[in-house]
Coordinates of C-alpha atoms in Angstrom, one line a residue:
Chain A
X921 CA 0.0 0.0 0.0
X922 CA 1.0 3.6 0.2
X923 CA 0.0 7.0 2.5
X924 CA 0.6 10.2 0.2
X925 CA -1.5 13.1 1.9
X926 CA -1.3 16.6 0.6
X927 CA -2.6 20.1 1.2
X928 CA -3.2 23.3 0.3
X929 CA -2.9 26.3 2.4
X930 CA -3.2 30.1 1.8
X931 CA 0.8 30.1 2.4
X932 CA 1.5 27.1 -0.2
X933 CA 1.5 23.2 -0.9
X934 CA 2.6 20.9 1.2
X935 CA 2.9 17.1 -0.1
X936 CA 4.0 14.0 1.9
X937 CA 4.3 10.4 0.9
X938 CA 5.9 7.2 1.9
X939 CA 7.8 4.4 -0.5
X940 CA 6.7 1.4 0.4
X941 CA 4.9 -1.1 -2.2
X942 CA 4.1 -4.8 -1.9
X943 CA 2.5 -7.8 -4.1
X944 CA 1.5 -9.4 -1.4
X945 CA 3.1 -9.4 2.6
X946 CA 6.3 -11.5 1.4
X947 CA 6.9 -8.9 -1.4
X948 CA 7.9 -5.7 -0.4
X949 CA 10.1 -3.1 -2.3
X950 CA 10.7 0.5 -2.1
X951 CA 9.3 3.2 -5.0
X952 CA 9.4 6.7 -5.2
X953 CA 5.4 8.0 -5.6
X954 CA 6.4 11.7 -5.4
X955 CA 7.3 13.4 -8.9
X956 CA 8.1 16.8 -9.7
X957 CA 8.7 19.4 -11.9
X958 CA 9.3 22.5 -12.6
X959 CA 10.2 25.6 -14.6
X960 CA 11.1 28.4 -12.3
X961 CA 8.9 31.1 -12.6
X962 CA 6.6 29.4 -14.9
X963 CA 5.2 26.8 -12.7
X964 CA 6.1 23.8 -10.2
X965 CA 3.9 21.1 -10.2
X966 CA 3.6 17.7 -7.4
X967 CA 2.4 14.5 -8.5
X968 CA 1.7 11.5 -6.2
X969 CA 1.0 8.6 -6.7
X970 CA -1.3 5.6 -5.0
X971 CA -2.9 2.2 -6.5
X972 CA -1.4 -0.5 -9.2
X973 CA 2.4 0.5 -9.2
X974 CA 2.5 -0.7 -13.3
X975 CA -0.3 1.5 -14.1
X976 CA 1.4 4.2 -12.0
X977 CA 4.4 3.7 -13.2
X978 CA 2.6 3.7 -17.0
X979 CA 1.1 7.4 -16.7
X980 CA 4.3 8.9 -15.3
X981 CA 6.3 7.0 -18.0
X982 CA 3.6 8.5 -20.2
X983 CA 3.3 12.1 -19.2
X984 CA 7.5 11.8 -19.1
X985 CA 7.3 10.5 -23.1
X986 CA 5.4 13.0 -24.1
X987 CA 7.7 16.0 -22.6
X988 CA 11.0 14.6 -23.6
X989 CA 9.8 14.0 -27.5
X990 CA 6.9 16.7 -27.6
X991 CA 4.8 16.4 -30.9
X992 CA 2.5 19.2 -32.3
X993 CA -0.8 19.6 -30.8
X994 CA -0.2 17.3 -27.9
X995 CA -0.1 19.4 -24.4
X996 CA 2.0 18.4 -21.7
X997 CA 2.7 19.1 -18.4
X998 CA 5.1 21.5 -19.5
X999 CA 3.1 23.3 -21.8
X1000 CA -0.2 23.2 -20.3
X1001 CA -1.5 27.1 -19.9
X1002 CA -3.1 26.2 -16.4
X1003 CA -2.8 23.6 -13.9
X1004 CA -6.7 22.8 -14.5
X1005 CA -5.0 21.7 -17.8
X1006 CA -2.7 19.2 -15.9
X1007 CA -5.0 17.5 -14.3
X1008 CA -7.1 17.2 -17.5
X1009 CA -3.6 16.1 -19.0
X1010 CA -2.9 13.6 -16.4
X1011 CA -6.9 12.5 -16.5
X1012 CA -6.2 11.7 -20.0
X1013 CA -2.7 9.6 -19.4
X1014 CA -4.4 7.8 -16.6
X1015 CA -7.2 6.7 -19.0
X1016 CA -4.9 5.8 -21.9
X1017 CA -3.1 3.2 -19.4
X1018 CA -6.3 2.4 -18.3
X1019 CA -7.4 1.3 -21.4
X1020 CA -4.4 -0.6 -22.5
X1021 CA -3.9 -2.7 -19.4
X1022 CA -7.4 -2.7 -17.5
X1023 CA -9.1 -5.5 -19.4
X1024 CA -5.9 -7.7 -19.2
X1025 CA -5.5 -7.2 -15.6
X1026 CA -9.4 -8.0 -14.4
X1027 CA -8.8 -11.2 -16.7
X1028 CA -6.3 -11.8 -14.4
X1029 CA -8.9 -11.0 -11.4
X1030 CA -6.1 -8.0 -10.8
X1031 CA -7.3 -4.4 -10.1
X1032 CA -5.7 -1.8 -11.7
X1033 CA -7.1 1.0 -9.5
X1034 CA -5.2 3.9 -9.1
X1035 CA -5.0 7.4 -8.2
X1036 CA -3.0 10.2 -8.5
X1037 CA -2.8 13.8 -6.5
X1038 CA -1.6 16.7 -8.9
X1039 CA -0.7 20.1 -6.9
X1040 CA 0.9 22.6 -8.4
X1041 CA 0.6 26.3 -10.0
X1042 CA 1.2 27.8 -13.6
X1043 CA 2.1 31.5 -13.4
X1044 CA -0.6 33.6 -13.4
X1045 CA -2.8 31.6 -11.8
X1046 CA -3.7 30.4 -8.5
X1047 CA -2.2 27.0 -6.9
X1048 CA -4.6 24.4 -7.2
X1049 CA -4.6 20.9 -6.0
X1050 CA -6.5 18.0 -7.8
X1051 CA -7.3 14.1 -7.2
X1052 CA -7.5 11.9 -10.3
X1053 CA -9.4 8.9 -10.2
X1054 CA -8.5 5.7 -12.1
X1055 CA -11.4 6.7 -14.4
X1056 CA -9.6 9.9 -15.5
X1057 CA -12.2 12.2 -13.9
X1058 CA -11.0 14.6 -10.8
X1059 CA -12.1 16.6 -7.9
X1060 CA -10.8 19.8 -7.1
X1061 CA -9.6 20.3 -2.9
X1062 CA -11.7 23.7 -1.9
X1063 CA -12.0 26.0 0.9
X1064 CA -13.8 23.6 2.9
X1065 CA -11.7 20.6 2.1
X1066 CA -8.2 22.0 1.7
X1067 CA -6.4 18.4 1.4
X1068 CA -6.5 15.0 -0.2
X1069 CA -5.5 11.7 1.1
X1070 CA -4.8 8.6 -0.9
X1071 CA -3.8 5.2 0.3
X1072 CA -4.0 4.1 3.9
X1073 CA -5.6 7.3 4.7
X1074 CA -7.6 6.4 7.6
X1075 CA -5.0 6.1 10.7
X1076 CA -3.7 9.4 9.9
X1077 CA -6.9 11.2 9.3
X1078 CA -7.7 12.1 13.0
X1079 CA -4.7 14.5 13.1
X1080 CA -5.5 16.4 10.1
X1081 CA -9.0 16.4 10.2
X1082 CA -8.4 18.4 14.1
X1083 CA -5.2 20.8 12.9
X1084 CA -5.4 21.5 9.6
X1085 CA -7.7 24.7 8.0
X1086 CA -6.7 26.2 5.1
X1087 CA -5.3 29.5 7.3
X1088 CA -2.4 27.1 9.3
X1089 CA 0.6 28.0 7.9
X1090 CA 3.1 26.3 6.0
X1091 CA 5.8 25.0 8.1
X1092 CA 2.8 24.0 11.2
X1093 CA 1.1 22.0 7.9
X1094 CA 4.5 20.1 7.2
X1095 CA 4.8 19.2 11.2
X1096 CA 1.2 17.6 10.7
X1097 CA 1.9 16.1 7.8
X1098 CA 4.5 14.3 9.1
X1099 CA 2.7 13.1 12.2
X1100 CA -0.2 11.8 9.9
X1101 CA 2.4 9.8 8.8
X1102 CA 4.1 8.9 11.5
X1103 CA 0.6 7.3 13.4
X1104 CA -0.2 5.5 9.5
X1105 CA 3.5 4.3 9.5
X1106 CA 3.3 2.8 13.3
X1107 CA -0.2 1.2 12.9
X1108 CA 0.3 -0.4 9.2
X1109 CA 3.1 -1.8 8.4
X1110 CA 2.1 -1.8 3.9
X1111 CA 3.7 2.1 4.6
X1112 CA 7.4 2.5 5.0
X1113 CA 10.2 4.9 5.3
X1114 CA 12.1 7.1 3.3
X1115 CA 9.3 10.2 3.1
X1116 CA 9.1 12.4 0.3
X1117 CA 7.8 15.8 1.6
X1118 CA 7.8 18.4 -1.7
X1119 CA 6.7 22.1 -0.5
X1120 CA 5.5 24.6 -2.9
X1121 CA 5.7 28.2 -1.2
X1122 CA 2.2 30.2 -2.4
X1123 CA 3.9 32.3 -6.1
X1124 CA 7.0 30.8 -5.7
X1125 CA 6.6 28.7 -8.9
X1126 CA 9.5 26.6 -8.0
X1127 CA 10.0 23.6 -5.8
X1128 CA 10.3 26.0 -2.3
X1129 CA 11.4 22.7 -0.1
X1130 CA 11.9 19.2 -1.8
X1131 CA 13.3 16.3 0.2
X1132 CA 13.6 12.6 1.3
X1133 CA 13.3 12.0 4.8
X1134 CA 15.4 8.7 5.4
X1135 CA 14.8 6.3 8.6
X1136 CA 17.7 7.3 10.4
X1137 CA 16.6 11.2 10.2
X1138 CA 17.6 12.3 13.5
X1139 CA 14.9 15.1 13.3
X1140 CA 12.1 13.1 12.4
X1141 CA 13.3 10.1 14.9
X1142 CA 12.6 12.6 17.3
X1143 CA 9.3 14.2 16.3
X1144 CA 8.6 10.6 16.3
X1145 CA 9.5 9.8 20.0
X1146 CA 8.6 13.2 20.9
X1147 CA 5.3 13.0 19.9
X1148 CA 5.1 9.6 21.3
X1149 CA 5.4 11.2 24.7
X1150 CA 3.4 14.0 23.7
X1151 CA 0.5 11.8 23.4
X1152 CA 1.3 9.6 26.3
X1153 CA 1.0 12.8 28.4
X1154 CA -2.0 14.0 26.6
X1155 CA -3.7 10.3 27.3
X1156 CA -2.3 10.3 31.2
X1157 CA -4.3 13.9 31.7
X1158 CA -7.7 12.5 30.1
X1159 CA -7.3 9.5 31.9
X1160 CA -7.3 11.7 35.1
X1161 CA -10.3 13.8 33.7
X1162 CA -12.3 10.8 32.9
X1163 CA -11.8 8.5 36.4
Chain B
X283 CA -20.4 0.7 9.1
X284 CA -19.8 0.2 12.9
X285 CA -17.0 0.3 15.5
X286 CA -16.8 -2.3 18.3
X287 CA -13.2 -2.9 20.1
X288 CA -12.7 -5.0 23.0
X289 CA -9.9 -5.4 24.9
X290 CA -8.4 -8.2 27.1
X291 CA -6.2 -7.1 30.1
X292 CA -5.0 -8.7 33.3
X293 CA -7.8 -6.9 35.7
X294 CA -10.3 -7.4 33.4
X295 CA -12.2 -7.1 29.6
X296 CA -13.4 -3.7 28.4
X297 CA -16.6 -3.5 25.3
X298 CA -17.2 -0.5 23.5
X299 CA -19.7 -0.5 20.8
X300 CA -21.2 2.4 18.6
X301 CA -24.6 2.3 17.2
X302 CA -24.7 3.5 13.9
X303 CA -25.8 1.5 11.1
X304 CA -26.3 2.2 7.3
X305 CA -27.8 1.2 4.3
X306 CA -26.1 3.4 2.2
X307 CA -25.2 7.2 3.3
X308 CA -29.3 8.1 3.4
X309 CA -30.1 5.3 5.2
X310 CA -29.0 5.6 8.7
X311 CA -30.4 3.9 12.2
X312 CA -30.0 2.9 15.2
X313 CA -29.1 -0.4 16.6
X314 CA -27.5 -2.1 19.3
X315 CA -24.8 -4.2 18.5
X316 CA -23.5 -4.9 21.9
X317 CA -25.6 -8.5 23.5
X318 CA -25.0 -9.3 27.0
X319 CA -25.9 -12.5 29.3
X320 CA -25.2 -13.4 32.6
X321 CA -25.8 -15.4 35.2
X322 CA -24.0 -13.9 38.3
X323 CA -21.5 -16.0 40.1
X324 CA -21.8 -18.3 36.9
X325 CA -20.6 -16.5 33.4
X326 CA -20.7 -13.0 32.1
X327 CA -20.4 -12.8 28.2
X328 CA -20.6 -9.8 25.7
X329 CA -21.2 -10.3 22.2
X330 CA -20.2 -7.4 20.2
X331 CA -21.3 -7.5 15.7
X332 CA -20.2 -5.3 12.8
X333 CA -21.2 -6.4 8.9
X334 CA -24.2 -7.2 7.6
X335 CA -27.1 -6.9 9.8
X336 CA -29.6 -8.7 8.9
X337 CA -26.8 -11.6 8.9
X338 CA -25.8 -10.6 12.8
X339 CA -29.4 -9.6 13.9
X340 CA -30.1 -13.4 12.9
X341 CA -27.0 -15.0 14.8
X342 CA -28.0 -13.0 18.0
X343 CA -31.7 -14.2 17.3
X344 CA -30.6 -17.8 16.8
X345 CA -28.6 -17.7 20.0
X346 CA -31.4 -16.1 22.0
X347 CA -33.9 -18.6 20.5
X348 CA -31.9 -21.7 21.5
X349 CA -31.7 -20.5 25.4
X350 CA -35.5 -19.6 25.4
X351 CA -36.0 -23.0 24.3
X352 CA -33.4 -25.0 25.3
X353 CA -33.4 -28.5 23.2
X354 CA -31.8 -31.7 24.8
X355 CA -28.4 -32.2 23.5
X356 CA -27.9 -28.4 22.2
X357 CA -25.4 -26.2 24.1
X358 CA -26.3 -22.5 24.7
X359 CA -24.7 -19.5 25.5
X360 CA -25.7 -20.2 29.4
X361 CA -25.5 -24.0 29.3
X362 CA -21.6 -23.9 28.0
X363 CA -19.0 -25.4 29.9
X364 CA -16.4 -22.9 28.8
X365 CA -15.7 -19.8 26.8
X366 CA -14.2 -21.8 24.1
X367 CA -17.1 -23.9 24.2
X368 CA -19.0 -19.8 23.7
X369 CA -17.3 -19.1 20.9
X370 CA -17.7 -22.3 19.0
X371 CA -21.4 -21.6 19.7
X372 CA -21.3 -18.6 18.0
X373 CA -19.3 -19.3 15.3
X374 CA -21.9 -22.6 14.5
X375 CA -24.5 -20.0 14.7
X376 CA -23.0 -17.7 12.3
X377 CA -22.7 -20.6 10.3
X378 CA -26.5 -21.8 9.8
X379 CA -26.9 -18.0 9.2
X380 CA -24.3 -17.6 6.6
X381 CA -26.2 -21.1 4.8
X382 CA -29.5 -19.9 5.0
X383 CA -28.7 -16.3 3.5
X384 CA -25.6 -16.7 1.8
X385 CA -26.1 -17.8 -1.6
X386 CA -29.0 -15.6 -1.8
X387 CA -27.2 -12.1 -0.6
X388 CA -24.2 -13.2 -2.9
X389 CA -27.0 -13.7 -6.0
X390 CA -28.5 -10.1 -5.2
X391 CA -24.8 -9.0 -5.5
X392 CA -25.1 -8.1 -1.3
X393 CA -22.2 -9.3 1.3
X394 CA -23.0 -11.4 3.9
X395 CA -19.6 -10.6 5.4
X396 CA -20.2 -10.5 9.7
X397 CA -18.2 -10.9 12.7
X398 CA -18.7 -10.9 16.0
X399 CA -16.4 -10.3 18.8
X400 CA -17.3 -13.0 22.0
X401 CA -15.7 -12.0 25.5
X402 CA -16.1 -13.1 28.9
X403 CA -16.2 -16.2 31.8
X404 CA -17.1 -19.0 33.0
X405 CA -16.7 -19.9 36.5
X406 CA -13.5 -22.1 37.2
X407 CA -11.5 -20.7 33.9
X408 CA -9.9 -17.4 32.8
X409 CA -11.3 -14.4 31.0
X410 CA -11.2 -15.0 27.6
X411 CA -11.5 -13.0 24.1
X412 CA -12.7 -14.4 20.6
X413 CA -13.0 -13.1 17.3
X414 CA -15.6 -15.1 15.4
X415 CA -15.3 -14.9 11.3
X416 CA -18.3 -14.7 8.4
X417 CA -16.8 -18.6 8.0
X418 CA -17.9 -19.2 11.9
X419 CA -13.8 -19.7 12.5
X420 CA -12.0 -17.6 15.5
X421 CA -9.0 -16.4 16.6
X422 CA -8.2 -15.3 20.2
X423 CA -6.4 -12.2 21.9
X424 CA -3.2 -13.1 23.4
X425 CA -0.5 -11.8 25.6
X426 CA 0.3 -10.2 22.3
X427 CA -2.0 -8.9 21.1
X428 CA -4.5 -8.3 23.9
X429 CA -6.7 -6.5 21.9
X430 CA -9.7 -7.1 18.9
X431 CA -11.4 -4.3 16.5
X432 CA -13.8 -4.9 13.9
X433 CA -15.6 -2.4 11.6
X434 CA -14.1 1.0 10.9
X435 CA -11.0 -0.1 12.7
X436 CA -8.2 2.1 11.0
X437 CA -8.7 5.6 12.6
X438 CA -9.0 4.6 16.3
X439 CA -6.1 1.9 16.0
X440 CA -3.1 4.4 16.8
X441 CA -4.0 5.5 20.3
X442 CA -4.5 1.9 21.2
X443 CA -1.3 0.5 19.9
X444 CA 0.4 3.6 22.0
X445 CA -0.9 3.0 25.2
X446 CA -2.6 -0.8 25.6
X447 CA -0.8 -3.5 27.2
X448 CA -2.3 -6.9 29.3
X449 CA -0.9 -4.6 32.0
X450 CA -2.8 -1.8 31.4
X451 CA -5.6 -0.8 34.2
X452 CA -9.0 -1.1 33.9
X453 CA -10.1 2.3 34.4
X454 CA -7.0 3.2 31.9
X455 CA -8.6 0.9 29.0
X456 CA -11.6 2.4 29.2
X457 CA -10.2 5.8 28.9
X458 CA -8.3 4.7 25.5
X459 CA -11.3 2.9 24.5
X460 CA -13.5 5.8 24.6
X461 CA -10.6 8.0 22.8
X462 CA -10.1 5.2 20.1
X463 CA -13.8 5.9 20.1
X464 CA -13.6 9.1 19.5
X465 CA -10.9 9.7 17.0
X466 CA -13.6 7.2 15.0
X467 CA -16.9 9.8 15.4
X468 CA -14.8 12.1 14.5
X469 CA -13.4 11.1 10.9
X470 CA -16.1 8.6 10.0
X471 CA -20.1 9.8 9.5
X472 CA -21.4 5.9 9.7
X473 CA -19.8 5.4 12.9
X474 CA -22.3 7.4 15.6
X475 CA -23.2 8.1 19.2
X476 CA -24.8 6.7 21.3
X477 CA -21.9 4.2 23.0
X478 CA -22.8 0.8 24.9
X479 CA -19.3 0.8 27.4
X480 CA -19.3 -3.1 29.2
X481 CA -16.8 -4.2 31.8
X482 CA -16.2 -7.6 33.0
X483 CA -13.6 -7.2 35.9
X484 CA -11.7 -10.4 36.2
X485 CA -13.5 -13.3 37.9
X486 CA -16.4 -11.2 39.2
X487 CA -18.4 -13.2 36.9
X488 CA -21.4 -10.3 36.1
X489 CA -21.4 -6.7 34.5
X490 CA -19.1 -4.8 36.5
X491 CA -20.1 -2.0 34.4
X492 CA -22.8 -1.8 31.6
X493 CA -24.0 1.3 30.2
X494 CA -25.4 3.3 27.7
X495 CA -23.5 6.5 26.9
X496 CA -25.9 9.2 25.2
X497 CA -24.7 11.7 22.4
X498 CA -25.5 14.3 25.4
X499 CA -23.3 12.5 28.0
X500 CA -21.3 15.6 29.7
X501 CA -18.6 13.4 30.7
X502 CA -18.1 12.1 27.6
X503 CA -18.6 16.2 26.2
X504 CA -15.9 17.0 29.0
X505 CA -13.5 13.6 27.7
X506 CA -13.7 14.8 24.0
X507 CA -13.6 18.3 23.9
X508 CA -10.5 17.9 26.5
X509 CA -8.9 15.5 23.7
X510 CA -9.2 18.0 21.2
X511 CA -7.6 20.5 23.3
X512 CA -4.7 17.9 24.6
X513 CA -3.9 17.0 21.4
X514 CA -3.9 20.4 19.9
X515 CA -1.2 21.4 23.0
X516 CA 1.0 18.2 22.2
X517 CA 0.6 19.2 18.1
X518 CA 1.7 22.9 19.2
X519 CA 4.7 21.1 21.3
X520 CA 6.2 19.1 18.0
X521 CA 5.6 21.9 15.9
X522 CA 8.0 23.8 18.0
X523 CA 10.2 21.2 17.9
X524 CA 10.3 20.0 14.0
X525 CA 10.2 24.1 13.1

C-alpha cells in the first residue's frame, strides 16, 4: 500500500508520501510516488501517486514520453496554460493506461485501480490541488476541504482532520503532515520509510522545499518519539479527567 | 459501518460499541450491537457484531432462540461449559446463518460478510477473548495482542497501539477505548453516538459495568472536547520542535 497526503494552504502546498509497495506481505520493495517538476517562474507542479504500481508507473512514463519528444498539438505538463489543464492532461494519461492494461488485468482477477494527486501552480494563476481517479475524472480540494488523502488514509486522518484549515501556515502543515504519517507508519506496516515531503511556497513557482526523509533522520526520529510522549502525556491527563 | 473494540487485560475485559448503522449514506439507524448474558456468580459474556445486519441480527436471534428454548443435546450461550465452548457456539450459529442467507445475498450481488467479537467467563476458567469470522472460524487475543477491533477499525487503531498492554488498568482501558472511540466519530459519519461501554472485571463473573452513553453524555462532552484541546497542546509542542 502507500500513505501520500497533501494540502493546500493560503501560504502554499505541502505534499508528503511514503515508498513502500508490496504484491502481497512477502513482497515488499521500495518506490518513489512523489514526482516533480518545474520551470522556475513558470510553474512547479507535485504528483503522487497511490494504487497498481504498473499503471502508475505507465502514466508517469507517459506524461514523461510525451515532454521529452513533444509532438505538435499534444499538451504536456510542461506546456499546459493552467494547472486545471494538468490535471485534464494527467486525466487523460491515466485513461490511456487504463485502457491498455485494464481489461488484461481483471482477466487476471487483478485491479488496476489507481489514483494520483496533482498540486501545483502555472504563473498567473492560483495553486490548485487535484485528485484523479482511475477513471480519469477529478475533484478539485476547496476551501472547505483543503487536502487530499490517498492510500491508507484512515490512521492518519484524525490529526488532520483536528489541525489543519486552510489558514495554518506552512511549516505547522509540514509538522502535521508528518505526524499523519508517523501514526499511518506505526499502525500499518504496507507504509514504510524514506518520506518524500515536496513544499510549494504560495507564487514561488518553484520547488520551495523538496526532500527525502530517510529512517535514520535524527529530526524526524525525534518528532517521532517526541510526539510519542506527547500523546502519552495527553492520554495520562484524560485518563485523570475521565476517572 | 460500525466500531466495536474489545480489549483483554490482566484486571479485566473492556466492550465498547457504537450504534450507527447504514444502508447506504441516506439510510442511517440505530441499533444495538453490543448482547450481553449473565448469570451472576456463573458467566458473564458480551457479544459485540459489525457487517451485515440482517446476517448478525439473525445470529443473535438464533442464539437467543436456543436458550429460550433449550433443546436436549444443544449447548447454549448459558449451558456452555467454557468460553471456548462460547465461541464455537457462536461461530456454529453464524454458520447456519451464513447457509441460509448466503447464496441468496451473494445472488443479489449483497455481502453477507459478519463478525462478531465474544468475550467473557465461566466460573473455574480465565477471561477470555474471541474473534468469530463470516466462515464461523475464530482467533483469540493473546499476551500479544490483547486486543480485537472490527468495523471501521483504522482511525482509532493508533491510540491503542500507543498506550494498551495486558498490563494496562481497567479504568486506563476504558479511557483509550472511549478515545479510540472518538478519533472514529470524529473522521467517519457511519460510525455514531450513542456508545454501549461493558466491563467484566476479572473473575467477578457479572457486568461490573454496563452502560449506555448518550450523544449528550457531559462526561463524555468534558473527555472529547478535553482530547481535542490535549492533542492540539501536544501538536503545538512538535511543531515547535520539528520548526
Amino acid at each position: 500500500m502507500t500513505y501520500c497526503l497533501a494540502m493546500l494552504l493560503n501560504e502554499g502546498i505541502v505534499c508528503l508520501s511514503d515508498t513502500r509497495t508490496n504484491a502481497g506481505l512477502d513482497n515488499i520493495s521500495k518506490f518513489r510516488k512523489s514526482f516533480t517538476w518545474e520551470i522556475p517562474g513558470d510553474r512547479a507542479i507535485c504528483l503522487m501517486t497511490a494504487g497498481n504500481l504498473a499503471i502508475t508507473q505507465a502514466v508517469i512514463g507517459l506524461l514523461q514520453e510525451n515532454i521529452d519528444e513533444p509532438q505538435d498539438g499534444i499538451d504536456t505538463l510542461l506546456s499546459a496554460q493552467s494547472m486545471f489543464r494538468v490535471a485534464e492532461i494527467v486525466g487523460d494519461a491515466m485513461r490511456t493506461i487504463q485502457q491498455r492494461h485494464g481489461a488484461a488485468l481483471a482477466q487476471m482477477g487483478e485491479s488496476s485501480i489507481a489514483s494520483i494527486i496533482v498540486a501545483g501552480q502555472r504563473k498567473g494563476g492560483r495553486q490548485r490541488l487535484f485528485h484523479v481517479y482511475a477513471a480519469g475524472n477529478f475533484v478539485e480540494a476547496t476551501e472547505d476541504s483543503p487536502y487530499f488523502q490517498i492510500g491508507e488514509h484512515k490512521y492518519g486522518k484524525p490529526i488532520i482532520d483536528r489541525v489543519i484549515t486552510r489558514e495554518t501556515p506552512l511549516k505547522t502543515a509540514v509538522t502535521a503532515a508528518l505526524l499523519s504519517m508517523d501514526s499511518t507508519l506505526r499502525s500499518n506496516l504496507s507504509v514504510g520509510m524514506p518520506l518524500d515531503l515536496t513544499v510549494l511556497r504560495s507564487d514561488e513557482l518553484c520547488m520551495s522545499d523538496h526532500r527525502r526523509i530517510e529512517a535514520d533522520d535524527p529530526q524526524f526520529d525525534a518528532l517521532s518519539k517526541g510526539w510519542s510522549q506527547a500523546l502519552r502525556d495527553a492520554f495520562e491527563e484524560m485518563d485523570a479527567m475521565w476517572n
